[in-house]
Each structure stands twice: as structure tokens, then as C-alpha cells.
Amino acid sequence: EFRFGPCRVENVILLELWEAFRAVKDSVQTQDNITSVRLLKPEVLHDVSDAESCYLVHSLLKFYLNTVFKNYHNKRVEFKILKSISTLANNFIVITSKLRPCVKNDMLSIYKSAHRRFLLFKRAFKQLDTEAALTKAFGEVDILLTWMEKFYHY
Amino acid sequence: FLAAEDTSSLQYVKFQSSNFENILTWDDGPESIPGTVYSVEYKRYGETEWLAKEGCQRTTQKSCNLTMETSNLTELYYAMVTAFSPGSLLDSKRSDRFSSLQHTTIKPPDVTCIPKVRSIQMLVHPTFTPILAEDGHQLALEEIFHDLFYRSELRVNHTYQMYLEGKQREYEFVGLTPDTEFLGSIKILAPMWSKESAPYVCRVKTLPDRTWA
Amino acid sequence: PDGVVVLPAPQNLSIQSANMKHLLTWSPVIMPGETVFYSVEYQGEYESLYTSHIWIPSSWCSPTKGPECDVTDDITATVPYNLRVRATLGSQTSAWSTLEHPFNRNSTVLTPPRMEVTKDGLHLVIELEDLGPHFEFLVVYWREEPGAKEHVKVMTGGLPVHLETMEPGAMYCVKAEALVKAIGKHSAFNQAECVEVQGESLPL
């Protein structure tokens, strides 16, 4: 199960997500020629405290659902990519539906810290041309899964 | 330099990684010119500047050890190879995005098999990598892959095996017949990363039982 | 238009799921003397919420001849999935028929696992059926005696595995249940099986 600080998520097999992404990783990353920009940069994901992790993972997965995967469908994508997105997106729905980030006042500073990290990512995304940003964000799902694995308990 | 037309004198620029030893390799292309030399650069994904790899400039070799330059596990990297012939730049090719965590393969473990009268003990020695921890010690594979475990197997006869698996490094198969040969093997698995080493194999014979001798 | 036979849509769609194998079936469309093909598509909760116009062709049944489709490889999350089928005959295609209720893999029926318990000399050996990557097995075994202590092991299936080195003159019993983490469920235990080791027999 995942333990993002106080948030617990079961019934998601991280290996299933990895396998879905690995099936398309090379073809997607090859389409991203902007090697000098990384959206999920170290400042977004390094040294995230347990308390922050629930807020941050919730914001990131919601962004992938609402923006990255949703708009990726508008691109002419091959069947393999459709299937990969479907597995990732439907499991992201399971995760986000079980995350209950706490909204108490004493957690405000932690929430703000997590939100600053998320805005770093979002700003970098918005600075790119939409097509390039979608391809880059999808190509960085391995960075996202590598970070999420730190909160996965076997 | 005169940038010659892309004469594809360079191909298959890629990383080969095993136990986090990261080697960049490439091939000369179908239209390569005798006397071609190569220069290697590398950078972190997300950075602008390419860095020249010392020791792999104007080399005739077709590989370059980038282990130390690509040793940060949370980073991803690119490498670039440029081919030169006397007086002109021939071709330049970039590797795919490289993450040693995702790409490295795991070598078979180092194991000592110890036969006894009615059992066989298998001791796995830790596998240290070139990756340094913050305190400077070399990280073992177990410290890198959280889900890493060992699967030991003893083939008893043609019908079944004995299995022992876990995170510990000591395994003992008991209840065996003295003075009999067995085939033992141990491999390393890190399922989350879809990594499985080839097995270390030892053919070993239990000791004769001299208690009645 | 007169004389043109409209290809009817497949009827009676239903899904049977056991041990995480999901089979979609429907009544065949009968066109005498003709071979009708079918195409199956699916939509997870994500697609129906965020991109409802998107349907994804099934991995194995786009197209297929038989009135059934193994959709196991398409159902890759524990969320409700919509499934639909249509018939094709030459250039004609029928309307889509959609499964009445969305399917969630957590409704799969988990059966007690098939198991073979044998002994080889003093070795107690177990082999469980291989039900695929989602499955682990909780194996409980004990020596049949008053106040017996139960031992528990979690293992995968498909290979004969040594459980215990037994002592001569004792009976050992084994039972197992199937575990599926992806849906957080387990089967019932199967019927316990026991083996007895003769008195003074020599070890293997």
C-alpha cells in the first residue's frame, strides 16, 4: 500500500503502473527533444516530508488527470499509448479518490510548502508550447513513479 | 571545422549499465571514414550545458565509462558522441534519456556454498555499487532497491526444488541425504524495477555421515 | 431502404469473472451463410469521467469471430469499466451494445486454490496452481498433534515447493487460500490435505 504521510491507499499495484509506462516510455521520451527543461525537477520532489507528500501527490495526480492525460487524447496517438494512459489514469483515479489531504489550520504551512513545489512544476509546464509540454509531462511519469515508490510499503 | 553533411558515420549511441557501472557505447556508421575519432559529452536532463568527458575526447575507442558522471540516482542524463575525421566534424548523435535506477541490470550475487552432512548452507555476500551515500560509503544493492530479495533454490531431484527466499543473506537447506550431490542456485530480484539477476549456481555434495563408521 | 438487411446489434451482453479472469459474452448475431465479426471496446472510470468520447479497442477482440472476449488484459485498475460490442459483416456494422452495468474487477469470484501435497522422504512438498501475476497464496501447515502450532508461509504458485522437513511417525496437514492485493480480497481456504511419514524411514 501507499502511505503518503497520514494518507493510505490500497488496491493499487505500483508494478502495474510501471509496466504500463515502460510499454511506451522510449517512444514518448524520444519525441521530447527539449533536453534542457525538466518539469519534475529536483526542487519539486527532493526531500518532501511525509506530511507534505499527501498534498503534493494529490495536486500532481489531479494535474495529470485534468490536464496531461485529458489533452493527450487530442493528439493523434497510437493504440499502445491509449492503453498506457488508460491504465495510469484509472489507477491515478483510485489513488486520488482515497487521498484525504487534511485541511486543518495547523497544517496550513505544510500545505503551502507542498503547493509551492507543485507551482514550480505547473509554471514550468505552462512556459512550454502545449504540445511539447504534454509530451514532456507524459515522458516524466517515470520520475513521478520513482518518487511515489518511496512511499510504497511492500 | 567543416561540418560535413550528416554522413551517418555514427550509430547506436546508448548506455550499457550493470550493477550501476554505466558505460556509453556506440558504433561507427555504414559510411564511416578510416581515422575517425570520437568525443563524448554528457549532461543532466533539465540542464542546458553539455560537459566534455575527460578521457573520452578525440578517442578511437567506441566506449566511454560515465559511471562517476551519472551516479546520482535521482537524476536522469543524456550523452552525446561527436565523430570527427581529420579536419571536419562528421556526425553527432545523442543517447536516449538515461536513468541508472531504471536501466541497470543486476549481476549474479557472490555466494559461498557450504556443504554439511545433512544440510547445505548458502551465504550471500553483499554487492557494493559505485554509488556513494551521503556519508561516503559505497551503497549496496539492498540499500538502493527497497523491494530487493534473494531467492535460493536447491534442486533435490528431477521432480522438485526446495525454495527459500527473503531479505536475509543466509539460507540453509536441511534434511538432506549425506554424500549426495545437489545443484544450488541463488538470484537477486527487485520486482518493482522488473529486475532479476542471472542465478549464481553451485554444484555441491553433502558430506559422508561418519557417525556409524 | 428496401431489401437491405440491417445488421442487428449483439444482445444479452454479460460478464463472468473468476480468479481475476474476465470473460465478456453475448448472443451471436445470426446471418445465414455469413461470418459475422465483432469488435469490443472498453472505457474505464477515467475515460467516462474525463474523455467520455474515448473508447479503447480491446487488446484481443477487435475484431473477433466468437461471441465472447477475454478482457482480462484490458481491465488494469480497480475501477468500474464500461464495455461495448458491435457486429460487422463486410462493410456493414451494427449499432453498439453496451454492458448494462459497469464491471469492476473487485467483483471477481475467488475460488479456493487447487493444491497437491506430496512427501519425498521426510520432505513435505506442496504445489499450488498458477493463477497468474495477481495471485499469492497463504499456506498454513501443522503437525497433527494436540496443541499443534500452525506455521504460515506466503508463496506464489506454479512450482513444487518444499514446505517442511518432517519427523518420522508424524502426520502433517496443509491448507491454503488465494490472496489478491489488487482488489484486497482473498478466497476461502481449500480442504486441508494430510500426509503421514512412516515410523523409522531414512531421510531422503
XYZ file of C-alpha atoms in Angstrom:
571
model
C 0.000 0.000 0.000
C 0.976 3.669 -0.371
C 1.499 5.743 2.792
C 1.731 9.431 1.940
C 2.051 10.643 5.489
C -1.397 10.206 7.048
C -2.960 9.232 3.693
C -3.237 5.478 2.940
C -4.005 3.950 -0.455
C -4.564 0.239 -1.095
C -5.565 -1.796 -4.164
C -3.042 -0.122 -6.428
C -0.197 -2.296 -7.718
C 2.695 0.067 -8.476
C 4.240 -2.561 -10.739
C 1.125 -2.381 -12.977
C 1.746 1.362 -13.399
C 5.425 0.841 -14.181
C 4.610 -1.840 -16.749
C 2.013 0.408 -18.402
C 4.515 3.269 -18.693
C 7.517 1.146 -19.718
C 5.494 -0.093 -22.710
C 5.552 3.443 -24.193
C 8.462 5.159 -22.415
C 11.042 5.068 -25.211
C 8.645 6.232 -27.923
C 7.291 9.098 -25.785
C 10.673 10.274 -24.441
C 12.161 10.180 -27.945
C 9.532 12.712 -29.038
C 10.748 15.143 -26.330
C 13.734 16.984 -27.790
C 13.858 19.741 -25.164
C 16.605 18.146 -23.084
C 17.316 21.386 -21.216
C 13.948 21.525 -19.431
C 12.750 19.123 -16.739
C 9.265 19.699 -15.317
C 9.555 17.439 -12.241
C 12.859 18.986 -11.286
C 14.708 18.147 -8.060
C 13.275 21.200 -6.287
C 9.775 19.771 -6.783
C 10.403 16.265 -5.439
C 13.510 16.290 -3.266
C 13.208 15.956 0.496
C 9.411 16.023 0.509
C 8.312 15.365 4.081
C 5.705 12.733 4.801
C 3.287 15.438 5.869
C 3.725 17.327 2.582
C 3.582 14.196 0.429
C -0.206 13.738 0.607
C -0.843 17.303 -0.612
C 1.808 17.135 -3.315
C 0.856 13.752 -4.770
C -2.814 14.813 -4.788
C -2.025 18.012 -6.743
C 0.315 16.272 -9.185
C -2.029 13.357 -9.958
C -5.015 15.696 -10.349
C -2.965 17.770 -12.813
C -2.070 14.662 -14.788
C -5.742 13.627 -14.873
C -7.212 17.043 -15.674
C -4.564 18.393 -17.992
C -1.926 15.943 -19.223
C -3.905 12.783 -19.970
C -7.094 14.637 -20.853
C -5.403 16.713 -23.545
C -3.134 13.939 -24.701
C -6.171 12.336 -26.288
C -6.468 15.303 -28.657
C -3.145 14.345 -30.176
C -3.212 11.558 -32.743
C -1.851 8.811 -30.505
C -1.214 5.181 -31.252
C -3.282 2.461 -29.625
C -0.409 1.461 -27.311
C -0.324 4.942 -25.804
C -4.124 4.992 -25.363
C -3.886 1.773 -23.333
C -0.949 3.026 -21.264
C -2.772 6.280 -20.438
C -5.893 4.333 -19.550
C -4.068 2.142 -17.025
C -2.182 5.069 -15.496
C -5.198 7.393 -15.410
C -7.616 4.865 -13.946
C -5.125 3.947 -11.213
C -4.471 7.654 -10.553
C -8.249 7.955 -10.051
C -8.119 5.152 -7.461
C -5.234 6.903 -5.661
C -6.744 10.413 -5.668
C -10.141 9.093 -4.597
C -8.536 7.647 -1.448
C -6.307 10.595 -0.597
C -7.881 12.849 2.047
C -5.388 15.719 2.495
C -6.050 17.243 5.899
C -7.403 20.825 5.827
C -6.857 21.844 9.445
C -5.283 25.238 10.198
C -2.207 23.813 11.833
C -1.389 22.100 8.552
C -1.540 25.347 6.548
C 2.220 25.909 6.397
C 2.811 22.319 5.238
C 0.097 22.686 2.617
C 1.707 25.928 1.404
C 5.114 24.281 1.162
C 3.666 21.446 -0.924
C 1.744 23.929 -3.051
C 4.919 25.927 -3.788
C 6.547 22.732 -5.083
C 3.514 21.994 -7.259
C 3.523 25.551 -8.664
C 7.184 25.125 -9.694
C 6.083 22.151 -11.788
C 2.968 23.845 -13.160
C 4.830 27.029 -14.098
C 7.469 25.073 -15.976
C 4.664 23.235 -17.798
C 2.886 26.475 -18.764
C 6.096 28.002 -20.077
C 6.301 25.417 -22.831
C 4.252 25.123 -26.005
C 1.243 22.953 -25.184
C 2.162 20.008 -27.413
C 5.742 19.953 -26.117
C 4.563 20.301 -22.520
C 2.139 17.367 -22.835
C 4.808 15.133 -24.356
C 7.375 16.166 -21.734
C 4.984 15.661 -18.800
C 3.922 12.228 -20.034
C 7.581 11.328 -20.624
C 8.346 12.220 -16.999
C 5.897 9.723 -15.476
C 8.939 7.566 -14.633
C 10.268 10.390 -12.458
C 6.846 10.598 -10.767
C 6.630 6.832 -10.183
C 10.220 6.704 -8.871
C 9.286 9.352 -6.287
C 5.992 7.633 -5.406
C 7.852 4.343 -4.841
C 9.483 5.905 -1.764
C 6.045 5.910 -0.110
C 5.114 2.360 -1.173
C 5.182 -0.275 1.558
C 5.677 -3.867 0.424
C 35.568 22.897 -38.866
C 33.758 21.998 -41.989
C 30.537 20.391 -40.915
C 30.230 17.616 -43.450
C 26.796 16.575 -44.446
C 25.277 14.035 -41.967
C 27.080 11.045 -43.358
C 25.688 8.771 -40.570
C 29.150 7.709 -39.614
C 27.875 7.115 -36.115
C 25.031 4.946 -34.745
C 23.598 3.129 -31.715
C 24.739 5.628 -29.096
C 23.475 4.044 -25.881
C 24.230 3.303 -22.233
C 25.011 -0.226 -21.068
C 24.637 -0.477 -17.308
C 25.277 -3.355 -14.944
C 25.330 -3.005 -11.135
C 25.401 0.776 -11.754
C 28.584 0.602 -13.835
C 27.416 2.894 -16.668
C 29.262 2.587 -19.980
C 28.368 4.634 -23.054
C 28.860 2.657 -26.275
C 28.403 3.433 -29.963
C 29.177 2.048 -33.412
C 30.675 3.611 -36.470
C 28.062 4.056 -39.155
C 27.856 2.467 -42.600
C 29.671 5.441 -44.133
C 32.389 5.921 -41.536
C 35.800 7.134 -42.686
C 39.082 5.500 -41.568
C 40.850 7.642 -38.983
C 37.566 8.824 -37.415
C 37.867 9.874 -33.776
C 35.125 10.500 -31.249
C 34.404 12.967 -28.445
C 31.906 12.423 -25.638
C 29.839 14.984 -23.774
C 27.148 14.469 -21.156
C 24.631 16.466 -19.127
C 21.794 16.122 -16.653
C 18.302 16.113 -18.070
C 16.937 19.621 -17.497
C 20.279 21.421 -17.763
C 21.478 23.433 -20.732
C 25.234 22.968 -20.701
C 26.963 19.900 -22.131
C 30.114 18.839 -20.278
C 33.064 17.242 -22.024
C 34.050 13.891 -20.582
C 37.731 13.940 -19.818
C 39.492 10.892 -21.168
C 36.965 10.423 -23.976
C 37.990 13.292 -26.240
C 39.263 12.571 -29.787
C 39.401 8.880 -28.930
C 39.358 5.956 -31.346
C 37.578 3.859 -28.698
C 33.874 3.139 -29.137
C 33.007 3.179 -25.457
C 33.393 5.532 -22.544
C 32.945 4.923 -18.816
C 30.491 7.523 -17.472
C 29.875 5.788 -14.133
C 31.006 8.624 -11.908
C 29.394 11.297 -14.063
C 25.996 9.578 -13.966
C 25.983 8.334 -10.383
C 23.165 10.448 -8.913
C 20.198 8.069 -8.603
C 17.529 10.764 -8.695
C 18.926 12.357 -11.828
C 18.457 11.431 -15.472
C 21.148 12.022 -18.062
C 21.901 12.410 -21.736
C 25.195 11.705 -23.504
C 26.324 12.923 -26.910
C 29.002 11.474 -29.201
C 30.569 13.543 -31.979
C 32.568 11.931 -34.770
C 35.453 13.795 -36.387
C 37.622 12.941 -39.330
C 40.804 14.898 -39.901
C 39.665 18.488 -40.377
C 35.915 18.081 -40.206
C 33.025 17.237 -37.917
C 31.228 14.266 -39.391
C 28.283 13.440 -37.226
C 26.783 13.881 -33.789
C 24.324 11.580 -32.086
C 22.568 11.746 -28.664
C 21.688 8.853 -26.361
C 18.196 8.216 -25.057
C 17.333 9.661 -21.661
C 19.210 7.514 -19.147
C 18.365 6.628 -15.561
C 20.704 4.125 -13.948
C 17.958 3.156 -11.458
C 15.702 2.075 -14.302
C 18.240 0.797 -16.792
C 20.917 -1.026 -14.807
C 20.883 -4.818 -14.831
C 21.847 -6.861 -11.775
C 24.723 -9.324 -11.902
C 24.523 -12.721 -10.155
C 25.282 -12.465 -6.417
C 28.572 -13.553 -4.859
C 27.774 -16.678 -2.821
C 29.607 -19.229 -0.686
C 28.058 -22.718 -0.644
C 28.950 -24.761 2.458
C 28.093 -28.479 2.436
C 27.435 -30.272 5.731
C 26.316 -33.842 6.443
C 22.543 -33.323 6.202
C 22.319 -29.756 5.003
C 23.757 -27.179 2.642
C 24.322 -23.568 3.698
C 24.398 -20.706 1.206
C 25.865 -17.356 2.272
C 25.228 -14.338 0.050
C 27.880 -11.604 0.166
C 26.651 -8.015 -0.219
C 27.011 -6.452 -3.667
C 28.500 -2.983 -3.396
C 27.939 -0.455 -6.194
C 29.972 2.584 -7.314
C 27.180 4.782 -5.884
C 28.282 6.701 -2.794
C 25.952 7.534 0.063
C 25.977 10.995 1.606
C 28.317 9.752 4.304
C 30.658 8.471 1.605
C 30.135 4.726 1.984
C 29.500 2.639 -1.123
C 25.835 1.722 -1.373
C 24.946 -1.963 -1.572
C 22.147 -3.049 -3.915
C 19.913 -3.688 -0.902
C 20.174 -0.033 0.135
C 19.091 1.119 -3.330
C 16.211 -1.227 -4.151
C 13.760 -1.290 -1.219
C 11.984 -4.386 -2.524
C 15.169 -6.401 -3.200
C 15.156 -10.008 -2.008
C 17.046 -13.246 -2.663
C 15.527 -16.468 -3.977
C 17.582 -19.593 -3.267
C 16.757 -22.921 -4.807
C 18.076 -26.420 -4.324
C 17.259 -28.950 -6.958
C 16.676 -32.122 -4.965
C 15.904 -34.456 -7.819
C 14.170 -34.114 -11.127
C 10.730 -33.584 -9.641
C 11.022 -30.702 -7.226
C 13.083 -27.926 -5.812
C 13.457 -26.576 -2.339
C 12.912 -22.824 -2.202
C 13.974 -20.358 0.414
C 13.616 -16.643 -0.137
C 13.806 -13.415 1.791
C 15.890 -10.313 2.504
C 18.365 -12.099 4.765
C 21.684 -13.335 3.315
C 21.932 -16.733 4.974
C 19.979 -19.789 3.792
C 20.231 -23.438 4.875
C 18.550 -26.388 3.196
C 18.140 -29.107 5.810
C 17.012 -32.732 5.934
C 19.257 -33.871 3.075
C 20.862 -37.238 2.442
C 24.560 -37.441 3.246
C 27.146 -37.930 0.493
C 24.765 -36.777 -2.255
C 25.241 -34.142 -4.967
C 22.833 -31.229 -5.240
C 22.545 -28.218 -7.526
C 22.088 -24.966 -5.623
C 21.359 -21.512 -7.043
C 20.594 -18.015 -5.766
C 19.398 -14.962 -7.642
C 18.594 -11.360 -6.761
C 15.145 -9.923 -7.514
C 13.832 -6.360 -7.390
C 10.313 -6.838 -8.780
C 9.249 -3.190 -8.690
C 12.015 -2.395 -11.147
C 11.433 -5.612 -13.111
C 14.986 -6.644 -12.294
C 16.105 -10.228 -11.844
C 19.751 -11.332 -11.887
C 21.008 -14.467 -13.521
C 21.491 -17.129 -10.816
C 24.744 -17.920 -9.054
C 24.976 -21.718 -9.334
C 26.960 -24.147 -7.200
C 27.136 -27.928 -7.532
C 27.853 -29.300 -4.083
C 27.911 -32.654 -2.337
C 26.781 -33.264 1.252
C 29.457 -34.788 3.495
C 29.501 -38.528 4.234
C 27.813 -39.495 7.523
C 30.608 -40.975 9.661
C 28.593 -41.336 12.858
C 28.119 -45.104 12.289
C 31.605 -45.619 10.809
C -34.048 1.176 -47.675
C -35.969 -1.732 -49.266
C -34.354 -5.142 -49.234
C -31.219 -4.082 -47.298
C -30.849 -6.212 -44.135
C -29.794 -4.006 -41.224
C -27.182 -5.812 -39.118
C -28.637 -6.219 -35.617
C -26.574 -5.269 -32.595
C -25.372 -8.119 -30.352
C -27.707 -8.818 -27.426
C -27.525 -10.296 -23.913
C -24.096 -8.955 -23.026
C -22.820 -10.331 -19.750
C -19.502 -10.760 -17.964
C -18.265 -13.706 -15.949
C -15.198 -13.160 -13.744
C -13.404 -15.770 -11.691
C -9.883 -15.616 -10.271
C -9.223 -12.305 -11.999
C -10.028 -13.710 -15.466
C -12.818 -11.663 -17.011
C -14.858 -13.048 -19.913
C -17.401 -10.907 -21.794
C -20.045 -12.920 -23.663
C -23.069 -12.070 -25.858
C -25.615 -13.774 -28.064
C -24.246 -14.326 -31.592
C -25.753 -12.368 -34.477
C -27.013 -14.982 -36.934
C -26.745 -14.168 -40.666
C -27.244 -17.441 -42.556
C -24.290 -18.357 -44.693
C -22.247 -15.401 -43.486
C -19.434 -14.953 -40.999
C -20.113 -12.137 -38.581
C -17.210 -10.490 -36.758
C -17.391 -8.496 -33.540
C -15.416 -5.607 -32.085
C -15.121 -4.972 -28.359
C -14.188 -1.658 -26.770
C -13.769 -0.541 -23.183
C -13.798 2.639 -21.131
C -12.501 2.968 -17.579
C -13.861 5.362 -14.985
C -11.271 7.900 -16.144
C -12.428 7.841 -19.743
C -16.085 8.030 -18.810
C -15.462 10.984 -16.465
C -12.824 12.979 -18.356
C -12.970 11.922 -22.030
C -16.336 10.228 -22.489
C -15.969 10.177 -26.262
C -12.920 7.934 -25.942
C -13.391 4.182 -26.189
C -10.372 1.909 -26.396
C -10.290 -1.185 -28.642
C -9.898 -4.396 -26.631
C -6.467 -5.985 -26.815
C -7.643 -9.290 -28.254
C -11.093 -8.801 -29.753
C -11.023 -6.030 -32.286
C -12.073 -7.898 -34.311
C -13.015 -11.407 -33.177
C -15.218 -14.204 -34.545
C -16.574 -15.831 -31.419
C -19.393 -14.375 -29.316
C -17.001 -13.888 -26.363
C -13.947 -11.876 -25.405
C -11.316 -12.267 -22.679
C -10.982 -8.691 -21.438
C -8.577 -9.529 -18.600
C -5.680 -7.557 -20.131
C -7.903 -4.518 -20.646
C -9.115 -4.224 -17.046
C -5.995 -2.836 -15.390
C -7.352 -0.833 -12.461
C -9.843 -1.458 -9.681
C -12.458 0.958 -11.017
C -15.758 0.464 -12.931
C -15.316 -0.254 -16.658
C -17.901 0.179 -19.421
C -17.736 -2.452 -22.176
C -19.456 -2.436 -25.582
C -19.672 -4.721 -28.620
C -20.813 -4.310 -32.186
C -21.136 -6.708 -35.123
C -19.500 -6.323 -38.515
C -20.375 -8.067 -41.772
C -18.394 -6.909 -44.739
C -18.905 -3.159 -44.891
C -21.911 -3.239 -42.608
C -21.580 -2.507 -38.909
C -24.293 -2.783 -36.287
C -25.050 -0.327 -33.523
C -23.047 -0.695 -30.328
C -24.458 -2.726 -27.443
C -23.144 -1.685 -24.039
C -22.917 -3.871 -20.935
C -25.815 -2.881 -18.720
C -23.779 -2.401 -15.524
C -20.141 -1.258 -15.444
C -17.767 -4.037 -14.392
C -15.278 -3.702 -11.526
C -12.646 -6.390 -11.075
C -13.211 -6.382 -7.337
C -16.357 -8.400 -8.073
C -14.339 -11.346 -9.353
C -15.060 -14.677 -7.645
C -12.007 -16.102 -5.879
C -12.152 -19.900 -5.602
C -10.189 -21.958 -3.061
C -6.909 -22.840 -4.818
C -6.206 -26.299 -6.227
C -3.278 -27.804 -4.334
C -1.186 -31.003 -4.428
C 0.568 -32.104 -1.233
C 3.170 -34.878 -1.516
C 6.090 -36.199 0.505
C 9.510 -37.186 -0.665
C 11.294 -38.964 2.102
C 10.996 -36.568 5.031
C 10.242 -33.587 2.791
C 6.716 -32.136 2.768
C 6.169 -30.708 -0.738
C 3.319 -28.507 -1.976
C 2.352 -27.360 -5.439
C -0.341 -24.709 -5.969
C -1.990 -23.890 -9.296
C -0.566 -20.927 -11.179
C -3.360 -18.344 -11.361
C -1.277 -15.513 -12.773
C 0.673 -12.476 -11.552
C -2.060 -11.081 -9.294
C -2.050 -14.132 -7.029
C -0.199 -15.054 -3.863
C -1.148 -17.945 -1.585
C -1.328 -18.036 2.182
C -0.274 -21.575 3.132
C -0.965 -22.873 6.650
C 0.586 -26.175 7.765
C 0.832 -28.014 11.051
C 1.830 -31.258 12.617
C -1.307 -33.201 13.569
C -0.979 -33.480 17.368
C -2.705 -31.966 20.408
C -1.982 -28.269 20.712
C -0.456 -28.213 17.239
C 1.263 -24.947 16.262
C 0.268 -23.572 12.852
C 3.029 -22.360 10.520
C 2.252 -19.801 7.830
C 4.037 -19.082 4.545
C 3.112 -16.753 1.653
C 4.184 -18.057 -1.733
C 3.450 -17.905 -5.430
C 2.060 -20.813 -7.427
C 3.133 -22.959 -10.322
C 6.112 -24.877 -8.889
C 6.517 -27.744 -6.380
C 7.990 -26.215 -3.248
C 9.482 -27.746 -0.114
C 7.451 -26.690 2.904
C 8.954 -28.564 5.819
C 11.317 -31.374 6.787
C 9.073 -33.789 8.688
C 9.828 -36.121 11.572
C 9.264 -39.850 11.149
C 5.990 -41.217 12.552
C 4.078 -37.920 12.375
C 1.199 -36.623 10.256
C 1.371 -33.190 8.700
C -1.578 -31.220 7.278
C -1.724 -28.295 4.851
C -4.386 -25.837 3.691
C -4.197 -22.680 1.541
C -6.155 -19.619 0.451
C -5.597 -17.285 -2.509
C -4.742 -13.599 -1.930
C -5.195 -10.787 -4.496
C -3.693 -7.475 -3.363
C -5.009 -5.548 -6.370
C -8.558 -5.886 -5.036
C -7.729 -6.501 -1.359
C -9.601 -9.819 -1.212
C -8.882 -13.490 -0.516
C -10.593 -16.795 -1.285
C -11.864 -19.280 1.260
C -9.388 -21.907 2.471
C -9.353 -25.112 0.478
C -9.850 -28.544 2.004
C -6.860 -29.453 4.196
C -4.701 -32.325 2.920
C -2.575 -34.502 5.248
C 0.397 -36.807 4.698
C 1.877 -39.277 7.123
C 5.528 -40.222 7.473
C 6.191 -43.872 8.280
C 7.916 -44.792 11.557
C 11.693 -45.245 11.159
C 12.109 -44.435 7.411
C 15.510 -42.906 6.477
C 15.581 -39.227 5.320
C 15.758 -38.556 1.562
